[in-house]
Amino acid sequence: MTEGVPPHLSSRIRDRLERAGLLEPAGTERELRQSISDLNHRLRYALGEYEEPPEPSTVP
């Protein structure tokens, strides 16, 4: 089906998360996925999907 996120988009997301302090510089692909997952859950909390701020859940 899909082969994942195109490298140019992944690089832009990585750069932005690093500038925002949400990802350490030179972080691994797993750390990038973790940062995106955490951001996703914080946004869902902000939208009212969760009663409490979510705890980070580990990505594979």
Steps between C-alpha positions, in 0.01 A plus 500: 500500500720785625870524564484750783561871513706646214854589616459874431187515718659292775798737498276808529305347789823397673648850462188663642476264797870556575455880492199469732700286744274198449776288345870488582731595213613189310220297659426153365207409276335337802542822701343694212202261497474533879498879480229497232293252703529712815401811304201317353374402845548853637296638210228243563493607867472864392205407278322337796545134408668426836389611847859515631828583327624171353808318619754433224458155349805328357511451124669197341 
